[in-house]
Short mmCIF file of C-alpha atoms in Angstrom, two decimals:
data_model
loop_
_atom_site.label_atom_id
_atom_site.label_comp_id
_atom_site.label_asym_id
_atom_site.label_seq_id
_atom_site.Cartn_x
_atom_site.Cartn_y
_atom_site.Cartn_z
CA UNK D 1 7.27 -4.03 -1.07
CA UNK D 2 9.23 -3.17 -4.22
CA UNK D 3 7.30 -5.70 -6.30
CA UNK D 4 3.98 -4.34 -5.09
CA UNK D 5 5.07 -0.76 -5.75
CA UNK D 6 6.09 -1.59 -9.31
CA UNK D 7 2.88 -3.48 -10.02
CA UNK D 8 0.72 -0.74 -8.47
CA UNK D 9 2.47 1.88 -10.59
CA UNK D 10 1.80 -0.14 -13.75
CA UNK D 11 -1.88 -0.57 -12.82
CA UNK D 12 -2.15 3.14 -12.02
CA UNK D 13 -0.62 4.11 -15.37
CA UNK D 14 -2.69 1.68 -17.42
CA UNK D 15 -5.94 2.76 -15.78
CA UNK D 16 -5.21 6.39 -16.48
CA UNK D 17 -4.17 5.83 -20.08
CA UNK D 18 -7.16 3.57 -20.81
CA UNK D 19 -9.69 5.92 -19.25
CA UNK D 20 -8.34 9.05 -20.91
CA UNK D 21 -8.12 7.29 -24.28
CA UNK D 22 -11.72 6.04 -24.01
CA UNK D 23 -12.95 9.48 -22.98
CA UNK D 24 -11.35 11.12 -26.01
CA UNK D 25 -8.49 12.64 -24.09
CA UNK D 26 -6.96 15.89 -25.17
CA UNK D 27 -3.39 17.04 -24.87
CA UNK D 28 -4.17 18.70 -21.54
CA UNK D 29 -5.48 15.44 -20.06
CA UNK D 30 -2.40 13.60 -21.30
CA UNK D 31 -0.18 16.18 -19.61
CA UNK D 32 -2.22 15.62 -16.45
CA UNK D 33 -1.44 11.91 -16.70
CA UNK D 34 2.27 12.65 -16.84
CA UNK D 35 2.03 14.82 -13.73
CA UNK D 36 -0.07 12.24 -11.86
CA UNK D 37 2.35 9.42 -12.71
CA UNK D 38 5.26 11.54 -11.54
CA UNK D 39 3.49 12.25 -8.25
CA UNK D 40 2.69 8.58 -7.77
CA UNK D 41 6.32 7.64 -8.46
CA UNK D 42 7.58 10.16 -5.88
CA UNK D 43 5.12 8.83 -3.28
CA UNK D 44 6.14 5.25 -4.11
CA UNK D 45 9.79 6.10 -3.62
CA UNK D 46 8.96 7.59 -0.22
CA UNK D 47 7.18 4.37 0.75
CA UNK D 48 10.17 2.35 -0.45
CA UNK D 49 12.51 4.44 1.73
CA UNK D 50 10.20 3.92 4.68
CA UNK D 51 10.47 0.18 4.25
CA UNK D 52 14.22 0.34 3.95
CA UNK D 53 14.28 2.09 7.34
CA UNK D 54 11.75 -0.29 8.88
CA UNK D 55 13.75 -3.27 7.66
CA UNK D 56 16.77 -2.13 9.65
CA UNK D 57 14.80 -0.98 12.68
CA UNK D 58 14.72 -4.31 14.47
CA UNK D 59 10.94 -4.44 14.87
CA UNK D 60 9.35 -7.78 15.57
CA UNK D 61 8.06 -9.79 12.63
CA UNK D 62 4.49 -9.27 13.85
CA UNK D 63 4.96 -5.50 13.91
CA UNK D 64 6.42 -5.52 10.41
CA UNK D 65 3.66 -7.78 9.13
CA UNK D 66 0.94 -5.48 10.44
CA UNK D 67 2.59 -2.43 8.87
CA UNK D 68 3.15 -4.31 5.61
CA UNK D 69 -0.51 -5.32 5.29
CA UNK D 70 -1.69 -1.80 6.12
CA UNK D 71 0.69 -0.27 3.57
CA UNK D 72 -0.40 -2.77 0.91
CA UNK D 73 -4.06 -1.89 1.40
CA UNK D 74 -3.25 1.82 1.17
CA UNK D 75 -0.99 1.35 -1.85
CA UNK D 76 -3.46 -0.67 -3.89
CA UNK D 77 -6.39 1.53 -2.87
CA UNK D 78 -4.51 4.63 -3.98
CA UNK D 79 -3.46 2.96 -7.21
CA UNK D 80 -6.95 1.86 -8.23
CA UNK D 81 -8.94 4.83 -6.88
CA UNK D 82 -6.35 7.29 -8.20
CA UNK D 83 -6.60 5.80 -11.67
CA UNK D 84 -10.40 5.83 -11.60
CA UNK D 85 -10.49 9.50 -10.59
CA UNK D 86 -9.79 10.33 -14.22
CA UNK D 87 -13.37 9.35 -15.10
CA UNK D 88 -15.02 12.41 -13.48
CA UNK D 89 -12.11 14.63 -14.53
CA UNK D 90 -12.51 13.55 -18.17
CA UNK D 91 -16.31 13.96 -18.03
CA UNK D 92 -16.04 17.47 -16.60
CA UNK D 93 -13.32 18.38 -19.10
CA UNK D 94 -15.45 17.10 -21.99
CA UNK D 95 -18.52 19.00 -20.71
CA UNK D 96 -16.58 22.25 -20.43
CA UNK D 97 -14.48 22.08 -23.59
CA UNK D 98 -16.38 19.64 -25.82
#
């Protein structure tokens, strides 16, 4: 899970930076990126702790595999969709503040 968390965090960061840079990001949008990355990192650490507990729980390999696949889908969905959410935010910001 740690490898997936690290890769998802990198994808999340790169998407945000690329989108805000292409949309002519202001200082306020860049500060928003910092806050979003911090929130993603905190959530990722919580997921990592969950897997540390599940690893020692003695669940069957099938039960762990099912949870792992579900968590991977949620992790990568949040990473990609969360990064792409900056598109409407940047468009609205640009419309309001030029």
